[in-house]
CSV table of C-alpha atoms and ligand atoms in Angstrom, one decimal:
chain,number,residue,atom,x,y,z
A,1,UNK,CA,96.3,128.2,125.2
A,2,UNK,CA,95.9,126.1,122.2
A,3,UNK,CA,96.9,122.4,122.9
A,4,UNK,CA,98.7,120.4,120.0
A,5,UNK,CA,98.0,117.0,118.5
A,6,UNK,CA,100.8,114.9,116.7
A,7,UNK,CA,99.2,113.0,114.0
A,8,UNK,CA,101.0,110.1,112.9
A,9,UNK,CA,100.2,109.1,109.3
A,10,UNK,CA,98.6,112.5,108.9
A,11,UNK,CA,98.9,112.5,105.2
A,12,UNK,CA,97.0,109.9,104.5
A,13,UNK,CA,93.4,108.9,104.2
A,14,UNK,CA,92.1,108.9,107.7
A,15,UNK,CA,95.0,111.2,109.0
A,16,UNK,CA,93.9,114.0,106.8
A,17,UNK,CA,90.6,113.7,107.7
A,18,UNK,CA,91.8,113.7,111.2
A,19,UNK,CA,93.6,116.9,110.7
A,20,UNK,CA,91.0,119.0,109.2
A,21,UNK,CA,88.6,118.4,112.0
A,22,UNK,CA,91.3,118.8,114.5
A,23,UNK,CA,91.9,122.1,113.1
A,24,UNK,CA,88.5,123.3,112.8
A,25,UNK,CA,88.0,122.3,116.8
A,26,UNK,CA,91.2,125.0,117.0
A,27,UNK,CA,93.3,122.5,117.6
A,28,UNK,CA,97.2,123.2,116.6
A,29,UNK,CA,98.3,120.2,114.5
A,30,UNK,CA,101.8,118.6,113.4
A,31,UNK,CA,101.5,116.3,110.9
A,32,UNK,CA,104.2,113.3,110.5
A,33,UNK,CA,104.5,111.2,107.5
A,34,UNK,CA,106.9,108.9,105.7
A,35,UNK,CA,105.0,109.4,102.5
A,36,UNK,CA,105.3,105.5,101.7
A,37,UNK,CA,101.8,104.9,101.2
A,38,UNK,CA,100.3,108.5,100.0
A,39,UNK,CA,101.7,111.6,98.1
A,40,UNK,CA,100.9,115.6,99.0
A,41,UNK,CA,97.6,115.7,97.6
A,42,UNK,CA,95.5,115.4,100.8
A,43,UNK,CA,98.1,117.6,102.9
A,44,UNK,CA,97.4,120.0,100.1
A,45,UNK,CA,93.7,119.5,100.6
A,46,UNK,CA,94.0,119.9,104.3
A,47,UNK,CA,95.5,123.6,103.4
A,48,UNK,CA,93.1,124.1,101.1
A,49,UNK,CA,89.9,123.2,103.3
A,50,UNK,CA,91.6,124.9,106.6
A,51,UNK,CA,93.2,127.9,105.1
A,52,UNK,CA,95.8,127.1,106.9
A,53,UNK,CA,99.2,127.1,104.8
A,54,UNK,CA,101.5,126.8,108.1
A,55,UNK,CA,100.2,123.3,109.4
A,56,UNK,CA,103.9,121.6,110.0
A,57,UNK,CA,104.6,118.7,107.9
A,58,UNK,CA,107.3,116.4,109.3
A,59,UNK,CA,108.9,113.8,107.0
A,60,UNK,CA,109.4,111.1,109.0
A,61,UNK,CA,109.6,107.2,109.7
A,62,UNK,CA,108.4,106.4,112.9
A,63,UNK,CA,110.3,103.6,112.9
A,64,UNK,CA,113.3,105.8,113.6
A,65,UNK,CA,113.5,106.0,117.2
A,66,UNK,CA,115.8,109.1,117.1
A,67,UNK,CA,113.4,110.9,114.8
A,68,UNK,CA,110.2,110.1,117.1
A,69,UNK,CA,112.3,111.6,120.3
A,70,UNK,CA,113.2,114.7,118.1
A,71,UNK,CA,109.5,115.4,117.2
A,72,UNK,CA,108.8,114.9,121.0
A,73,UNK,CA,110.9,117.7,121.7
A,74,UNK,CA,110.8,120.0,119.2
A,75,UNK,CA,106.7,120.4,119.6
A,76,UNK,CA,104.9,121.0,123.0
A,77,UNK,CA,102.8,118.1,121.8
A,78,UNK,CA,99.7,117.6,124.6
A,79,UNK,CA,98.2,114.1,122.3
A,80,UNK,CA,99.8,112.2,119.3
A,81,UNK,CA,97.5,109.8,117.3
A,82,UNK,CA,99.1,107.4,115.6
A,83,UNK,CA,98.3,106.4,112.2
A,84,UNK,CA,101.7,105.7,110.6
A,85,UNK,CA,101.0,101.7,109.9
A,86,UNK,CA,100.9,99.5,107.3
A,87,UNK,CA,96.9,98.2,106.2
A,88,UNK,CA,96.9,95.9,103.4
A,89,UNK,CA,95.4,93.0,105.1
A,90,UNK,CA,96.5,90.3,102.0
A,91,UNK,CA,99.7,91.8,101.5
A,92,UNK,CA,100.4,91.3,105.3
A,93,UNK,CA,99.6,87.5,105.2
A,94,UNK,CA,102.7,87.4,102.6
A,95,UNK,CA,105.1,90.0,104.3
A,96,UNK,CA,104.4,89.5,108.2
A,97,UNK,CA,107.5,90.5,109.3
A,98,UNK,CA,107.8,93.6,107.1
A,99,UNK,CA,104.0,94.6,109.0
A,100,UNK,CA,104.9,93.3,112.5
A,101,UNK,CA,108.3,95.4,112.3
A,102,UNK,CA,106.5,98.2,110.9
A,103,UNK,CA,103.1,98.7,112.7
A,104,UNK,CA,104.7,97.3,116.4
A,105,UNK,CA,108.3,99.5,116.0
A,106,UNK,CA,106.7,102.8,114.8
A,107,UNK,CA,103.8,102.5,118.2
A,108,UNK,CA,106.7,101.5,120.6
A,109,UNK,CA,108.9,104.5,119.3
A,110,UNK,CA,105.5,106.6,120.0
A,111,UNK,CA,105.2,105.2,123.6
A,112,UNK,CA,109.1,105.4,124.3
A,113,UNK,CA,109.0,109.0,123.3
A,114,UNK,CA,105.6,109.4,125.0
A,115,UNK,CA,106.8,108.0,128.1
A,116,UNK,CA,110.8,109.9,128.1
A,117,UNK,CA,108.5,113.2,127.7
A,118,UNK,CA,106.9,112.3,131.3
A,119,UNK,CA,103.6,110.8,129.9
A,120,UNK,CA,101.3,112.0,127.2
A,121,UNK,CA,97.9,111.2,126.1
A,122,UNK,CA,98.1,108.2,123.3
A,123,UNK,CA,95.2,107.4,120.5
A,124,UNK,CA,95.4,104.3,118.7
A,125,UNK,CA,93.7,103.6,115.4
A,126,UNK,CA,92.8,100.5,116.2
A,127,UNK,CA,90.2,97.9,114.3
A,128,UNK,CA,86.8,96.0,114.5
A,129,UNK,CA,89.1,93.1,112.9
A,130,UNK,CA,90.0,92.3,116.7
A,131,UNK,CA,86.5,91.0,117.2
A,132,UNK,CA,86.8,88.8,114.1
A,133,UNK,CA,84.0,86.9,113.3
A,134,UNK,CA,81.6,87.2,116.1
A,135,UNK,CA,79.2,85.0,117.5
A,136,UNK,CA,77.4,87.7,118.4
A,137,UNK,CA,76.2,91.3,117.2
A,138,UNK,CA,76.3,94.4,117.1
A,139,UNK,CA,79.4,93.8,119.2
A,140,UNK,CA,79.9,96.0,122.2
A,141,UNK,CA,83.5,97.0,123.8
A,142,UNK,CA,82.8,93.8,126.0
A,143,UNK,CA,82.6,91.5,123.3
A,144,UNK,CA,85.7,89.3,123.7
A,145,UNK,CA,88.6,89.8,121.0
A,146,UNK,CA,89.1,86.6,118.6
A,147,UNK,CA,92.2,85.3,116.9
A,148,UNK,CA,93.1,87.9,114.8
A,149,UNK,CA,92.7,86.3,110.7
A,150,UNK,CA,95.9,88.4,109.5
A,151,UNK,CA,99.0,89.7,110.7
A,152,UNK,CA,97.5,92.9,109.7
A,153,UNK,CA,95.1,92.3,112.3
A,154,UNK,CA,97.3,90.8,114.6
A,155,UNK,CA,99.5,94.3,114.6
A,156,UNK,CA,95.9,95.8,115.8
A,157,UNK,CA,95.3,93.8,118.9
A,158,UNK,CA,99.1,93.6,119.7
A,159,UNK,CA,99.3,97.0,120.0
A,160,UNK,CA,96.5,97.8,122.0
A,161,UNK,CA,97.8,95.4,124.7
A,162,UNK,CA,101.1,97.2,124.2
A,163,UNK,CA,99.1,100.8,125.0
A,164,UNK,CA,97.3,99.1,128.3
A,165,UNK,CA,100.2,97.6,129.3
A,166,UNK,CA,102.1,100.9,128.8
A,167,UNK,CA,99.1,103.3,130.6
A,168,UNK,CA,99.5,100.5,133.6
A,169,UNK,CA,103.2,100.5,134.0
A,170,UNK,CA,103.6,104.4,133.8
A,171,UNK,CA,100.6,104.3,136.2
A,172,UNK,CA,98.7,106.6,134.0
A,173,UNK,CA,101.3,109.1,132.9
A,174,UNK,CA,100.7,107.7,129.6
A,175,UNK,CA,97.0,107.6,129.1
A,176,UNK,CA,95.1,105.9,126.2
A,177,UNK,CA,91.9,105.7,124.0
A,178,UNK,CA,92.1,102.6,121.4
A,179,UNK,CA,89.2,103.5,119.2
A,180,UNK,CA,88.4,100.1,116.7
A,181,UNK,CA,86.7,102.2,113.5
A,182,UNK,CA,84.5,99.6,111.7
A,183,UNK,CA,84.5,100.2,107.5
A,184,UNK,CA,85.4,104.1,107.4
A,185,UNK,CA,84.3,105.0,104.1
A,186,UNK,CA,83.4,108.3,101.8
A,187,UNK,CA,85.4,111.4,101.6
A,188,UNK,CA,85.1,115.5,102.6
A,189,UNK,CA,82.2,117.0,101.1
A,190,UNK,CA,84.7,119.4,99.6
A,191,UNK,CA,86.0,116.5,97.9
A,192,UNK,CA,89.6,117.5,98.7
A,193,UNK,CA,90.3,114.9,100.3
A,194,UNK,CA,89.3,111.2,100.1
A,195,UNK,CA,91.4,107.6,99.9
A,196,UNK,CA,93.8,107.4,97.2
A,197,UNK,CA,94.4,103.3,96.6
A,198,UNK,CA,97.8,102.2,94.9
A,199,UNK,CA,97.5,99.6,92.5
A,200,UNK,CA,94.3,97.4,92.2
A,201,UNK,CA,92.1,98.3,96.0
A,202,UNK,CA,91.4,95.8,98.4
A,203,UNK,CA,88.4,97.9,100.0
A,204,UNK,CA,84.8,97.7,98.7
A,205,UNK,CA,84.0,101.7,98.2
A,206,UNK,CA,87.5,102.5,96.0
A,207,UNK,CA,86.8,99.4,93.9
A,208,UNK,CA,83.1,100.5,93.2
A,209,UNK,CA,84.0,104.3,92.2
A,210,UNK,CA,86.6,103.2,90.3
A,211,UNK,CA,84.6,100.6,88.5
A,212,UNK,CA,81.6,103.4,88.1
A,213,UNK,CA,84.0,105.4,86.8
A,214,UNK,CA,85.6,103.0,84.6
A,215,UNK,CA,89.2,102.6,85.5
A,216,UNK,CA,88.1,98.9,86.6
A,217,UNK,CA,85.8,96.9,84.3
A,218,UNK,CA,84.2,94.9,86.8
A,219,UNK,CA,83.4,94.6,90.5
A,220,UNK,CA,84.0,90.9,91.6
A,221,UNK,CA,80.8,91.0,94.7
A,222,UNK,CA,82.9,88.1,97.0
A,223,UNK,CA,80.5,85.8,98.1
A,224,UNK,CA,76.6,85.3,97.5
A,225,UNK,CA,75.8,82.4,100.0
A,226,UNK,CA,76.4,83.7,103.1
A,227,UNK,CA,73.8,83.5,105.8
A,228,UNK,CA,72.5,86.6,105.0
A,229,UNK,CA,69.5,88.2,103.6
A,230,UNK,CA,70.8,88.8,100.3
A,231,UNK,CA,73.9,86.0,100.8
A,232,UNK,CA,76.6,89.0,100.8
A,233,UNK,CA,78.2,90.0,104.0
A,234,UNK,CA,76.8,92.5,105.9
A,235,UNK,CA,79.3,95.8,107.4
A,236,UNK,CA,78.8,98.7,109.5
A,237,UNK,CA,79.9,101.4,107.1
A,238,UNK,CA,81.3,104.6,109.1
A,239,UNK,CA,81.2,108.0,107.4
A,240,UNK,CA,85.1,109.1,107.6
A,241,UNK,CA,84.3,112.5,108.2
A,242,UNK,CA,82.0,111.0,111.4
A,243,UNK,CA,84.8,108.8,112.1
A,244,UNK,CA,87.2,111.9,112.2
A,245,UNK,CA,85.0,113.8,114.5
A,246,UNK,CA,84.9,110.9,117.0
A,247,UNK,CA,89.1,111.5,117.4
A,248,UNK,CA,88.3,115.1,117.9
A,249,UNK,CA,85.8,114.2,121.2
A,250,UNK,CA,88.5,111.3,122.3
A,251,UNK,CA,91.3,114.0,121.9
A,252,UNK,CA,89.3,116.4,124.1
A,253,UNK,CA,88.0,114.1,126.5
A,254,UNK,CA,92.1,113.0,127.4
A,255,UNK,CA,93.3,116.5,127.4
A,256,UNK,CA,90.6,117.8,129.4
A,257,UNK,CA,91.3,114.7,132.0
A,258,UNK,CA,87.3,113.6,131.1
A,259,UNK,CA,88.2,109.9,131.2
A,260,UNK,CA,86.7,107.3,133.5
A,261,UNK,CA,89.8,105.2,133.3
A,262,UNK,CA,93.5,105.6,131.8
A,263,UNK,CA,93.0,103.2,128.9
A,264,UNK,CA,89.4,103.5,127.5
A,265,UNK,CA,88.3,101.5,124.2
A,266,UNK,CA,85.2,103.0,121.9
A,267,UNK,CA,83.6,101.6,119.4
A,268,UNK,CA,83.2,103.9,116.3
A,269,UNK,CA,80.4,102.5,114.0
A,270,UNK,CA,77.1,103.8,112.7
A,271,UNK,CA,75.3,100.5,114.5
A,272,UNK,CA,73.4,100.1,111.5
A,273,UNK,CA,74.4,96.7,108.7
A,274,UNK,CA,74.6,97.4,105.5
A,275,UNK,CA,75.5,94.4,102.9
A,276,UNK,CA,77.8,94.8,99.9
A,277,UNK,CA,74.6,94.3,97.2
A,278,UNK,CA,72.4,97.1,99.0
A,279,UNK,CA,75.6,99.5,99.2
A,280,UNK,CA,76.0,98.9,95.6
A,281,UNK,CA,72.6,99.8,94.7
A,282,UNK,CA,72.7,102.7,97.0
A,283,UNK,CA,75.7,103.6,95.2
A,284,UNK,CA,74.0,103.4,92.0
A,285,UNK,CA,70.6,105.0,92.7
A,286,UNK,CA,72.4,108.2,94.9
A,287,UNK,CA,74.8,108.9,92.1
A,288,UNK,CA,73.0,107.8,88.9
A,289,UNK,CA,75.6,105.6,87.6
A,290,UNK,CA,76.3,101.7,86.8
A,291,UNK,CA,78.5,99.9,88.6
A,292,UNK,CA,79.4,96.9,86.6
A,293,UNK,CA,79.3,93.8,89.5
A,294,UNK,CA,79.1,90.1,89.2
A,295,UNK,CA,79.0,87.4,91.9
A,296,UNK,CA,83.0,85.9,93.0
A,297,UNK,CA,84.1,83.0,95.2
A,298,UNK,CA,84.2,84.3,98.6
A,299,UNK,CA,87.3,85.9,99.8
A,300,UNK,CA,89.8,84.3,102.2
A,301,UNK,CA,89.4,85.7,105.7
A,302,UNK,CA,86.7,87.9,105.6
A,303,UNK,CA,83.7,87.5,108.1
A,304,UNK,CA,79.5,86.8,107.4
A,305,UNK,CA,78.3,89.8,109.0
A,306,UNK,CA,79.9,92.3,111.7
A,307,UNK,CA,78.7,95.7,113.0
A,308,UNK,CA,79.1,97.8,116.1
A,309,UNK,CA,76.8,99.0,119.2
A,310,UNK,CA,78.3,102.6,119.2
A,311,UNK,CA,76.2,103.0,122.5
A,312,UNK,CA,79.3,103.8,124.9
A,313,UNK,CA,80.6,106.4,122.4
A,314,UNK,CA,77.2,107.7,122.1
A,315,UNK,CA,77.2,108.4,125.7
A,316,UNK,CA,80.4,108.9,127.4
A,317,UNK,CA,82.3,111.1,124.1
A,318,UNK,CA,79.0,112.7,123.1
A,319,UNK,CA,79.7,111.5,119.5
A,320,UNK,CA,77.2,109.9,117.3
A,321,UNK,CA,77.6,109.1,113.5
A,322,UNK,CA,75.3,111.1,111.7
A,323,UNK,CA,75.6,111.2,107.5
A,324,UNK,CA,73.5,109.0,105.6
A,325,UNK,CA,75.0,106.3,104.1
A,326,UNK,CA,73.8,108.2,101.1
A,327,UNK,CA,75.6,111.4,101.4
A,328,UNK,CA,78.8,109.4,102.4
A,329,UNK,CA,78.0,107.9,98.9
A,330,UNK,CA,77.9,111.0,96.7
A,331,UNK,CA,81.0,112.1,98.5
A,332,UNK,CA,82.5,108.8,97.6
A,333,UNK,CA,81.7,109.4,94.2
A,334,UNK,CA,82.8,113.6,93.8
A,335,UNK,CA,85.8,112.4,95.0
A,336,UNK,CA,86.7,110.1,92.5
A,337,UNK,CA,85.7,112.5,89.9
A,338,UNK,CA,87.7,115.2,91.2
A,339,UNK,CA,90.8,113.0,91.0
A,340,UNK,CA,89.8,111.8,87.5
A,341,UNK,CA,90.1,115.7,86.8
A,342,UNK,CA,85.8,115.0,85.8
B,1,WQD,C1,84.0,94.8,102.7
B,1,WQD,C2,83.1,93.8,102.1
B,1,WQD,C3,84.2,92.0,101.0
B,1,WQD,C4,86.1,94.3,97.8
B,1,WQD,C5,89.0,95.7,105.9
B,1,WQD,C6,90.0,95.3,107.0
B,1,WQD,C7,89.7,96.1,108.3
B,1,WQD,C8,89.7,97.6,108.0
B,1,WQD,C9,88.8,97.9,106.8
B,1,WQD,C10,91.7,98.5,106.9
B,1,WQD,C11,83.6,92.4,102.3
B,1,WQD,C12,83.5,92.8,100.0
B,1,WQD,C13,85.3,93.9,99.0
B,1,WQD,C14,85.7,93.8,96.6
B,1,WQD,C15,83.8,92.7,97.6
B,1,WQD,N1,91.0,98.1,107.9
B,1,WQD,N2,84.2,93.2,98.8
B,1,WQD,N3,84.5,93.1,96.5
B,1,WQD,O1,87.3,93.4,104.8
B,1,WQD,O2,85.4,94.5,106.0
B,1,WQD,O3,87.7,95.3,106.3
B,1,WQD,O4,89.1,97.1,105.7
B,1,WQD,O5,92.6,99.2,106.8
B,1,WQD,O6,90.6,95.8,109.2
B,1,WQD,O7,89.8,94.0,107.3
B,1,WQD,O8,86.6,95.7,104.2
B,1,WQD,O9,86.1,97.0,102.1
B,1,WQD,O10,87.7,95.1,102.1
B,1,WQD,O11,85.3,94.6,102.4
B,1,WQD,O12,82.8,92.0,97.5
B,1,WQD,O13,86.3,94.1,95.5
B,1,WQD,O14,83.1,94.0,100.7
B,1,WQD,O15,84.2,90.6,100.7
B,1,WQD,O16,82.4,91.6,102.5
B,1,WQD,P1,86.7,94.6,105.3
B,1,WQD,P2,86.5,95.7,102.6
């Protein structure tokens, strides 16, 4: 029988992504989504790439408690990923209660539901911003966690103690798999789907294509004396379609009762550093086009140089990233055109 995945957020950048691959594994999936942070043009992308028009779409606030239990019971729902969160690390430095409420209500609503159903199996989007900056990498599961820099981050680590605390307690009826995604950037090679920024973006990848493109005129590069090789920070950029495939193996590995313990953590990173001047010129030389850049004060919070050792991933899920930095570029770059209508 086909088991069924409740994806939190589902609408949105990673969540879409998430739902295609689900799909194509022959997974059933309900998407949830409050629509706060995204409209219907990846759900409609998910239809498109899936030929599926009957995925359910739930309107929803997972900060309703009510509304969680309902979904609960109205689907035979075998794993729920949760997405639904606020992500804006600035904005979150200026509005922490608005995040805290946000990102730590909706997850305990998930786990309260989770655990009135009897138990369930629990994936948690979680961040490398829980290592913060550290002293040394790649950085493995072990490496300790740090004081988170945001209350953005904060929400991250909070709420994987929350999930451990909550596999624990339930002695295992609720299981979990926090997976910390490193930079996921790039978009489906069908250029469907891909991350649709409100407003001015915070992350490196929108800023460039929209720069290339020119709905920005410049890219401020935030820092040029770090103790780098180039003096810009280095990043383990993650190809989100890789990155979606790694919840389909954590997915499969719960439901199929694969997991060495109830509340596993996995590094999902590419374990290769690139900095922000080479992924700009690799922007520019993959896709033939400028990106107009000049050098910024360094930005408030952000760390030298962070990337993962995807090595227990690599092993124990069977998952591996494997596009080119490259080809997560071009894809980058067709989907920005395809929303500019180019
Ligand atoms: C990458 C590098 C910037 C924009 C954040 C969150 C993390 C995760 C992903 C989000 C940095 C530089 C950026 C620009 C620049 N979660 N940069 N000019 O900060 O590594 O990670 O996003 O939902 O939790 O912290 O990603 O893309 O913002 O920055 O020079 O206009 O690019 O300084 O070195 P970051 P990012």
């Amino acid at each position: 029988m086909k088991k069924t995945v409740l994806v939190s957020g589902g609408a949105g950048f990673i969540g879409s992504h998430v739902t295609v691959e689900l799909i194509q594994a022959g997974y059933d999936v309900v998407v949830a989504d409050n629509f706060s942070n995204c409209d219907l043009t990846c759900f409609e992308g998910v239809k498109k790439i899936t030929g599926r028009e009957d995925i359910p779409l739930v309107k929803m606030d997972f900060c309703d408690a009510e509304a969680v239990h309902k979904i609960f019971n109205d689907y035979p729902i075998d794993a729920v990923i949760h997405f639904a969160a606020f992500k804006a690390v600035g904005e979150s430095v200026f509005k922490p209660v608005l995040y805290y409420k946000n990102n730590l209500m909706s997850f305990l609503n998930v786990l309260e539901a989770a655990e009135a159903k009897g138990g369930c199996n629990v994936l948690f989007s979680s961040s490398a911003t829980v290592y913060g900056e550290p002293d040394v990498v790649p950085v493995t599961e072990k490496t300790p966690r740090k004081p988170a820099t945001s209350p953005y981050g904060n929400t991250k680590a909070v709420c994987e103690d929350i999930l451990r605390d909550t596999v624990f307690a339930t002695k295992g009826a609720v299981k979990g798999i926090l997976l910390r995604y490193f930079n996921p950037i790039g978009a489906h090679p069908s250029a469907l789907i891909g991350e649709l920024p409100r407003g001015v973006p915070n992350n490196l990848v929108p800023f460039i294509t929209q720069t290339a493109i020119g709905k920005r005129e410049c890219l401020s590069v935030f820092g040029n004396d770090y103790p780098t090789e180039d003096g810009t920070c280095l990043r383990d950029f993650i190809d989100i379609v890789d990155l979606a495939k790694a919840h389909v193996y954590a997915v499969t590995r719960m439901i199929e009762g694969k997991m060495k313990e109830d509340c596993e953590v996995f590094n999902i990173g590419t374990g290769r550093p690139v900095s922000v001047l080479e992924l700009i010129n690799a922007f520019e030389k993959v896709n033939g086009v400028k990106v107009n850049h000049k050098f910024a004060p360094r930005r408030a919070g952000d760390v030298t140089a962070i990337w993962a050792d995807p090595t227990l991933a690599n092993k124990e899920m069977g998952w591996k990233a494997t596009r080119t930095v490259e080809e997560t570029l071009a894809s980058a770059w067709a989907w920005e055109k395809h929303i500019a209508g180019k």
